[in-house]
């Protein structure tokens, strides 16, 4: 019974500094993992509202690295990726931005992850002779 009340460990990694950002992006690039980043702020209600959904996505898509960046805490990252509004979600692959969604749109967020995974993980086409 007690185990039901234990908090689940988050699958979303909170970025605390420019160095941790670089380390995680380098790791994901070297491992061939796409990265989904949630740019948020503690005062932004739509960002806060998206947190549980972002956690759910992180649990669902094990082959994607999910990062969270507070734009007020790690300004260098937000500035480098030209984040102007919260929440903003950025899909990255190979260290480069692939897609960006501005605003709290769960359906669109799931759609771009699904589309990217299908594009990159589809089995090779085999032709019959």
Short mmCIF file of N, CA and C in Angstrom, two decimals:
data_model
loop_
_atom_site.label_atom_id
_atom_site.label_comp_id
_atom_site.label_asym_id
_atom_site.label_seq_id
_atom_site.Cartn_x
_atom_site.Cartn_y
_atom_site.Cartn_z
N UNK A 1 0.82 -1.19 0.00
CA UNK A 1 0.00 0.00 0.00
C UNK A 1 0.86 1.26 0.00
N UNK A 2 1.95 1.20 0.74
CA UNK A 2 2.82 2.37 0.87
C UNK A 2 3.40 2.82 -0.47
N UNK A 3 3.72 1.87 -1.35
CA UNK A 3 4.35 2.22 -2.62
C UNK A 3 3.41 3.06 -3.50
N UNK A 4 2.11 2.97 -3.29
CA UNK A 4 1.17 3.78 -4.08
C UNK A 4 1.38 5.27 -3.83
N UNK A 5 1.88 5.61 -2.66
CA UNK A 5 2.00 7.02 -2.29
C UNK A 5 3.37 7.62 -2.60
N UNK A 6 4.29 6.80 -3.09
CA UNK A 6 5.60 7.33 -3.43
C UNK A 6 5.48 8.20 -4.68
N UNK A 7 6.22 9.28 -4.67
CA UNK A 7 6.21 10.16 -5.83
C UNK A 7 6.95 9.49 -6.98
N UNK A 8 6.38 9.61 -8.18
CA UNK A 8 7.06 9.07 -9.34
C UNK A 8 8.24 9.99 -9.67
N UNK A 9 9.35 9.38 -10.05
CA UNK A 9 10.50 10.17 -10.46
C UNK A 9 10.20 10.79 -11.81
N UNK A 10 10.45 12.06 -11.92
CA UNK A 10 10.19 12.77 -13.17
C UNK A 10 11.10 12.26 -14.28
N UNK A 11 10.54 12.13 -15.46
CA UNK A 11 11.34 11.76 -16.63
C UNK A 11 11.77 13.01 -17.38
N UNK A 12 11.36 14.17 -16.91
CA UNK A 12 11.75 15.44 -17.51
C UNK A 12 12.94 15.98 -16.72
N UNK A 13 13.99 16.34 -17.44
CA UNK A 13 15.19 16.86 -16.79
C UNK A 13 15.12 18.38 -16.77
N UNK A 14 15.27 18.95 -15.57
CA UNK A 14 15.26 20.41 -15.43
C UNK A 14 16.68 20.91 -15.66
N UNK A 15 16.82 21.81 -16.60
CA UNK A 15 18.13 22.39 -16.92
C UNK A 15 18.39 23.55 -15.96
N UNK A 16 19.54 23.49 -15.30
CA UNK A 16 19.88 24.48 -14.27
C UNK A 16 20.91 25.50 -14.73
N UNK A 17 21.62 25.19 -15.84
CA UNK A 17 22.70 26.08 -16.27
C UNK A 17 23.00 25.87 -17.75
N UNK A 18 23.78 26.78 -18.31
CA UNK A 18 24.22 26.66 -19.69
C UNK A 18 25.03 25.37 -19.87
N UNK A 19 25.89 25.07 -18.89
CA UNK A 19 26.72 23.87 -18.97
C UNK A 19 25.86 22.61 -18.99
N UNK A 20 24.85 22.52 -18.13
CA UNK A 20 24.01 21.31 -18.14
C UNK A 20 23.25 21.21 -19.47
N UNK A 21 22.84 22.35 -20.02
CA UNK A 21 22.19 22.36 -21.34
C UNK A 21 23.11 21.75 -22.39
N UNK A 22 24.35 22.25 -22.44
CA UNK A 22 25.31 21.74 -23.42
C UNK A 22 25.57 20.25 -23.22
N UNK A 23 25.71 19.83 -21.96
CA UNK A 23 25.97 18.42 -21.66
C UNK A 23 24.85 17.52 -22.15
N UNK A 24 23.60 17.91 -21.86
CA UNK A 24 22.46 17.07 -22.28
C UNK A 24 22.28 17.07 -23.80
N UNK A 25 22.47 18.22 -24.43
CA UNK A 25 22.34 18.27 -25.90
C UNK A 25 23.43 17.44 -26.56
N UNK A 26 24.64 17.52 -26.04
CA UNK A 26 25.75 16.72 -26.57
C UNK A 26 25.47 15.23 -26.39
N UNK A 27 25.02 14.86 -25.20
CA UNK A 27 24.68 13.46 -24.92
C UNK A 27 23.61 12.96 -25.90
N UNK A 28 22.52 13.71 -26.04
CA UNK A 28 21.42 13.30 -26.92
C UNK A 28 21.90 13.19 -28.36
N UNK A 29 22.72 14.13 -28.80
CA UNK A 29 23.23 14.12 -30.17
C UNK A 29 24.10 12.88 -30.38
N UNK A 30 24.98 12.60 -29.43
CA UNK A 30 25.86 11.43 -29.55
C UNK A 30 25.10 10.12 -29.52
N UNK A 31 24.01 10.06 -28.78
CA UNK A 31 23.20 8.84 -28.67
C UNK A 31 22.15 8.74 -29.78
N UNK A 32 21.96 9.81 -30.53
CA UNK A 32 20.97 9.81 -31.60
C UNK A 32 19.55 10.02 -31.11
N UNK A 33 19.40 10.60 -29.91
CA UNK A 33 18.06 10.86 -29.35
C UNK A 33 17.56 12.23 -29.79
N UNK A 34 16.31 12.34 -30.18
CA UNK A 34 15.73 13.67 -30.35
C UNK A 34 15.50 14.27 -28.96
N UNK A 35 15.39 15.58 -28.91
CA UNK A 35 15.19 16.29 -27.65
C UNK A 35 13.95 17.18 -27.78
N UNK A 36 13.06 17.11 -26.78
CA UNK A 36 11.92 18.01 -26.72
C UNK A 36 12.13 18.91 -25.51
N UNK A 37 12.11 20.22 -25.75
CA UNK A 37 12.38 21.18 -24.68
C UNK A 37 11.13 22.02 -24.40
N UNK A 38 10.80 22.11 -23.12
CA UNK A 38 9.69 22.96 -22.66
C UNK A 38 10.31 24.22 -22.06
N UNK A 39 10.17 25.34 -22.75
CA UNK A 39 10.62 26.62 -22.21
C UNK A 39 9.46 27.22 -21.44
N UNK A 40 9.70 27.49 -20.16
CA UNK A 40 8.62 27.94 -19.30
C UNK A 40 9.12 29.01 -18.34
N UNK A 41 8.20 29.46 -17.49
CA UNK A 41 8.53 30.39 -16.41
C UNK A 41 7.60 30.07 -15.25
N UNK A 42 8.10 30.20 -14.04
CA UNK A 42 7.31 29.82 -12.87
C UNK A 42 6.03 30.65 -12.73
N UNK A 43 6.01 31.84 -13.32
CA UNK A 43 4.86 32.74 -13.21
C UNK A 43 3.87 32.58 -14.36
N UNK A 44 4.19 31.73 -15.32
CA UNK A 44 3.36 31.57 -16.52
C UNK A 44 2.35 30.44 -16.32
N UNK A 45 1.08 30.78 -16.15
CA UNK A 45 0.06 29.76 -15.89
C UNK A 45 -0.09 28.73 -17.02
N UNK A 46 -0.06 29.12 -18.31
CA UNK A 46 -0.14 28.10 -19.36
C UNK A 46 1.05 27.11 -19.30
N UNK A 47 2.24 27.61 -18.93
CA UNK A 47 3.40 26.72 -18.78
C UNK A 47 3.16 25.71 -17.67
N UNK A 48 2.68 26.20 -16.54
CA UNK A 48 2.40 25.33 -15.40
C UNK A 48 1.33 24.31 -15.76
N UNK A 49 0.31 24.74 -16.48
CA UNK A 49 -0.77 23.84 -16.89
C UNK A 49 -0.26 22.73 -17.81
N UNK A 50 0.80 22.99 -18.58
CA UNK A 50 1.34 22.00 -19.51
C UNK A 50 2.28 21.00 -18.83
N UNK A 51 2.72 21.27 -17.61
CA UNK A 51 3.68 20.38 -16.95
C UNK A 51 3.23 18.93 -16.86
N UNK A 52 2.01 18.64 -16.38
CA UNK A 52 1.59 17.22 -16.31
C UNK A 52 1.55 16.55 -17.67
N UNK A 53 1.11 17.26 -18.69
CA UNK A 53 1.06 16.69 -20.04
C UNK A 53 2.48 16.41 -20.54
N UNK A 54 3.41 17.34 -20.28
CA UNK A 54 4.80 17.15 -20.70
C UNK A 54 5.40 15.93 -20.00
N UNK A 55 5.09 15.74 -18.72
CA UNK A 55 5.53 14.56 -17.98
C UNK A 55 4.97 13.28 -18.62
N UNK A 56 3.70 13.34 -19.00
CA UNK A 56 3.05 12.19 -19.64
C UNK A 56 3.76 11.84 -20.95
N UNK A 57 4.09 12.86 -21.74
CA UNK A 57 4.81 12.62 -22.99
C UNK A 57 6.16 11.98 -22.72
N UNK A 58 6.85 12.46 -21.69
CA UNK A 58 8.17 11.92 -21.34
C UNK A 58 8.08 10.45 -20.95
N UNK A 59 6.98 10.07 -20.31
CA UNK A 59 6.78 8.67 -19.94
C UNK A 59 6.43 7.81 -21.16
N UNK A 60 5.72 8.41 -22.09
CA UNK A 60 5.27 7.69 -23.28
C UNK A 60 6.39 7.47 -24.29
N UNK A 61 7.17 8.51 -24.53
CA UNK A 61 8.22 8.46 -25.57
C UNK A 61 9.59 8.31 -24.91
N UNK A 62 9.95 7.06 -24.64
CA UNK A 62 11.19 6.75 -23.93
C UNK A 62 12.45 7.08 -24.74
N UNK A 63 12.33 7.15 -26.06
CA UNK A 63 13.50 7.41 -26.91
C UNK A 63 13.70 8.89 -27.21
N UNK A 64 12.99 9.73 -26.48
CA UNK A 64 13.13 11.18 -26.64
C UNK A 64 13.59 11.73 -25.30
N UNK A 65 14.58 12.63 -25.32
CA UNK A 65 15.03 13.28 -24.09
C UNK A 65 14.17 14.52 -23.88
N UNK A 66 13.51 14.61 -22.72
CA UNK A 66 12.64 15.73 -22.41
C UNK A 66 13.35 16.66 -21.42
N UNK A 67 13.50 17.91 -21.81
CA UNK A 67 14.16 18.91 -20.98
C UNK A 67 13.20 20.05 -20.68
N UNK A 68 13.40 20.66 -19.52
CA UNK A 68 12.60 21.83 -19.14
C UNK A 68 13.56 22.95 -18.79
N UNK A 69 13.31 24.12 -19.37
CA UNK A 69 14.16 25.28 -19.13
C UNK A 69 13.30 26.44 -18.65
N UNK A 70 13.61 26.94 -17.46
CA UNK A 70 12.95 28.16 -16.97
C UNK A 70 13.70 29.34 -17.60
N UNK A 71 12.99 30.13 -18.39
CA UNK A 71 13.65 31.20 -19.15
C UNK A 71 14.26 32.28 -18.26
N UNK A 72 13.76 32.41 -17.03
CA UNK A 72 14.33 33.40 -16.11
C UNK A 72 15.58 32.87 -15.41
N UNK A 73 15.68 31.55 -15.28
CA UNK A 73 16.82 30.94 -14.59
C UNK A 73 18.00 30.67 -15.53
N UNK A 74 17.72 30.32 -16.77
CA UNK A 74 18.78 29.98 -17.72
C UNK A 74 18.57 30.84 -18.99
N UNK A 75 18.80 32.11 -18.81
CA UNK A 75 18.53 33.09 -19.88
C UNK A 75 19.34 32.83 -21.15
N UNK A 76 20.58 32.32 -20.99
CA UNK A 76 21.44 32.10 -22.15
C UNK A 76 20.82 31.13 -23.15
N UNK A 77 20.20 30.08 -22.63
CA UNK A 77 19.59 29.08 -23.52
C UNK A 77 18.37 29.68 -24.22
N UNK A 78 17.53 30.37 -23.46
CA UNK A 78 16.34 30.98 -24.04
C UNK A 78 16.73 32.00 -25.11
N UNK A 79 17.77 32.76 -24.83
CA UNK A 79 18.23 33.77 -25.78
C UNK A 79 18.79 33.12 -27.05
N UNK A 80 19.61 32.10 -26.88
CA UNK A 80 20.22 31.43 -28.04
C UNK A 80 19.16 30.84 -28.97
N UNK A 81 18.08 30.30 -28.40
CA UNK A 81 17.03 29.70 -29.22
C UNK A 81 15.91 30.68 -29.54
N UNK A 82 16.13 31.95 -29.21
CA UNK A 82 15.20 33.03 -29.54
C UNK A 82 13.79 32.77 -29.03
N UNK A 83 13.70 32.39 -27.76
CA UNK A 83 12.40 32.14 -27.13
C UNK A 83 11.82 33.48 -26.69
N UNK A 84 10.64 33.81 -27.21
CA UNK A 84 10.01 35.11 -26.96
C UNK A 84 8.73 35.01 -26.13
N UNK A 85 8.16 33.82 -26.02
CA UNK A 85 6.88 33.64 -25.31
C UNK A 85 6.89 32.29 -24.60
N UNK A 86 6.08 32.21 -23.55
CA UNK A 86 5.96 30.95 -22.83
C UNK A 86 4.50 30.50 -22.82
N UNK A 87 4.29 29.20 -22.87
CA UNK A 87 5.31 28.19 -23.08
C UNK A 87 5.70 28.10 -24.56
N UNK A 88 6.94 27.70 -24.78
CA UNK A 88 7.41 27.37 -26.13
C UNK A 88 8.02 25.98 -26.04
N UNK A 89 7.72 25.17 -27.03
CA UNK A 89 8.24 23.81 -27.08
C UNK A 89 9.09 23.69 -28.34
N UNK A 90 10.32 23.19 -28.17
CA UNK A 90 11.24 23.07 -29.29
C UNK A 90 11.67 21.61 -29.41
N UNK A 91 11.50 21.07 -30.61
CA UNK A 91 11.97 19.72 -30.92
C UNK A 91 13.32 19.87 -31.60
N UNK A 92 14.32 19.15 -31.07
CA UNK A 92 15.67 19.23 -31.62
C UNK A 92 16.16 17.84 -32.01
N UNK A 93 17.02 17.82 -33.01
CA UNK A 93 17.65 16.58 -33.43
C UNK A 93 19.05 16.92 -33.90
N UNK A 94 20.03 16.17 -33.43
CA UNK A 94 21.42 16.45 -33.82
C UNK A 94 21.89 17.83 -33.36
N UNK A 95 21.29 18.33 -32.28
CA UNK A 95 21.68 19.64 -31.75
C UNK A 95 21.02 20.82 -32.45
N UNK A 96 20.20 20.55 -33.47
CA UNK A 96 19.56 21.63 -34.23
C UNK A 96 18.05 21.60 -34.02
N UNK A 97 17.45 22.78 -34.09
CA UNK A 97 16.00 22.90 -33.96
C UNK A 97 15.32 22.31 -35.19
N UNK A 98 14.33 21.45 -34.95
CA UNK A 98 13.58 20.81 -36.03
C UNK A 98 12.18 21.40 -36.14
N UNK A 99 11.60 21.73 -34.96
CA UNK A 99 10.23 22.24 -34.94
C UNK A 99 10.04 23.07 -33.68
N UNK A 100 9.08 23.99 -33.74
CA UNK A 100 8.81 24.86 -32.59
C UNK A 100 7.31 25.12 -32.50
N UNK A 101 6.79 25.03 -31.27
CA UNK A 101 5.38 25.36 -31.02
C UNK A 101 5.37 26.43 -29.93
N UNK A 102 4.68 27.52 -30.21
CA UNK A 102 4.52 28.56 -29.21
C UNK A 102 3.09 28.48 -28.69
N UNK A 103 2.97 28.35 -27.37
CA UNK A 103 1.65 28.26 -26.75
C UNK A 103 1.36 26.86 -26.23
N UNK A 104 0.34 26.78 -25.40
CA UNK A 104 -0.07 25.52 -24.77
C UNK A 104 -1.01 24.77 -25.70
N UNK A 105 -0.46 23.86 -26.50
CA UNK A 105 -1.25 23.12 -27.47
C UNK A 105 -0.88 21.63 -27.39
N UNK A 106 -1.49 20.89 -26.44
CA UNK A 106 -1.12 19.48 -26.24
C UNK A 106 -1.25 18.62 -27.49
N UNK A 107 -2.32 18.79 -28.25
CA UNK A 107 -2.52 17.96 -29.44
C UNK A 107 -1.42 18.18 -30.47
N UNK A 108 -1.07 19.42 -30.69
CA UNK A 108 -0.02 19.75 -31.67
C UNK A 108 1.33 19.21 -31.20
N UNK A 109 1.58 19.32 -29.91
CA UNK A 109 2.84 18.83 -29.34
C UNK A 109 2.98 17.33 -29.56
N UNK A 110 1.94 16.59 -29.25
CA UNK A 110 1.97 15.14 -29.46
C UNK A 110 2.14 14.82 -30.95
N UNK A 111 1.47 15.59 -31.79
CA UNK A 111 1.51 15.36 -33.23
C UNK A 111 2.93 15.53 -33.79
N UNK A 112 3.64 16.58 -33.36
CA UNK A 112 4.99 16.77 -33.93
C UNK A 112 5.96 15.71 -33.44
N UNK A 113 5.78 15.23 -32.21
CA UNK A 113 6.65 14.15 -31.73
C UNK A 113 6.36 12.88 -32.51
N UNK A 114 5.09 12.54 -32.64
CA UNK A 114 4.69 11.34 -33.40
C UNK A 114 5.23 11.40 -34.82
N UNK A 115 5.02 12.53 -35.47
CA UNK A 115 5.45 12.69 -36.86
C UNK A 115 6.97 12.53 -36.99
N UNK A 116 7.70 13.16 -36.07
CA UNK A 116 9.17 13.08 -36.12
C UNK A 116 9.63 11.64 -35.92
N UNK A 117 9.05 10.95 -34.93
CA UNK A 117 9.46 9.57 -34.65
C UNK A 117 9.13 8.66 -35.83
N UNK A 118 7.97 8.84 -36.43
CA UNK A 118 7.60 8.02 -37.59
C UNK A 118 8.54 8.27 -38.75
N UNK A 119 8.92 9.53 -38.93
CA UNK A 119 9.83 9.90 -40.02
C UNK A 119 11.20 9.28 -39.84
N UNK A 120 11.70 9.30 -38.61
CA UNK A 120 13.08 8.88 -38.37
C UNK A 120 13.22 7.41 -38.02
N UNK A 121 12.13 6.77 -37.58
CA UNK A 121 12.22 5.38 -37.16
C UNK A 121 11.41 4.44 -38.03
N UNK A 122 10.99 4.91 -39.19
CA UNK A 122 10.22 4.01 -40.04
C UNK A 122 11.14 2.95 -40.63
N UNK A 123 10.66 1.73 -40.74
CA UNK A 123 11.51 0.67 -41.29
C UNK A 123 11.82 0.95 -42.76
N UNK A 124 12.96 0.47 -43.22
CA UNK A 124 13.30 0.70 -44.63
C UNK A 124 12.28 0.03 -45.55
N UNK A 125 12.03 0.67 -46.65
CA UNK A 125 11.09 0.12 -47.63
C UNK A 125 11.77 -1.03 -48.36
N UNK A 126 11.09 -2.15 -48.43
CA UNK A 126 11.66 -3.31 -49.13
C UNK A 126 10.83 -3.55 -50.38
N UNK A 127 11.53 -3.70 -51.47
CA UNK A 127 10.86 -3.95 -52.75
C UNK A 127 10.98 -5.42 -53.07
N UNK A 128 9.89 -5.97 -53.58
CA UNK A 128 9.94 -7.36 -54.00
C UNK A 128 10.39 -7.43 -55.45
N UNK A 129 11.23 -8.39 -55.72
CA UNK A 129 11.77 -8.53 -57.09
C UNK A 129 10.79 -9.29 -57.96
#
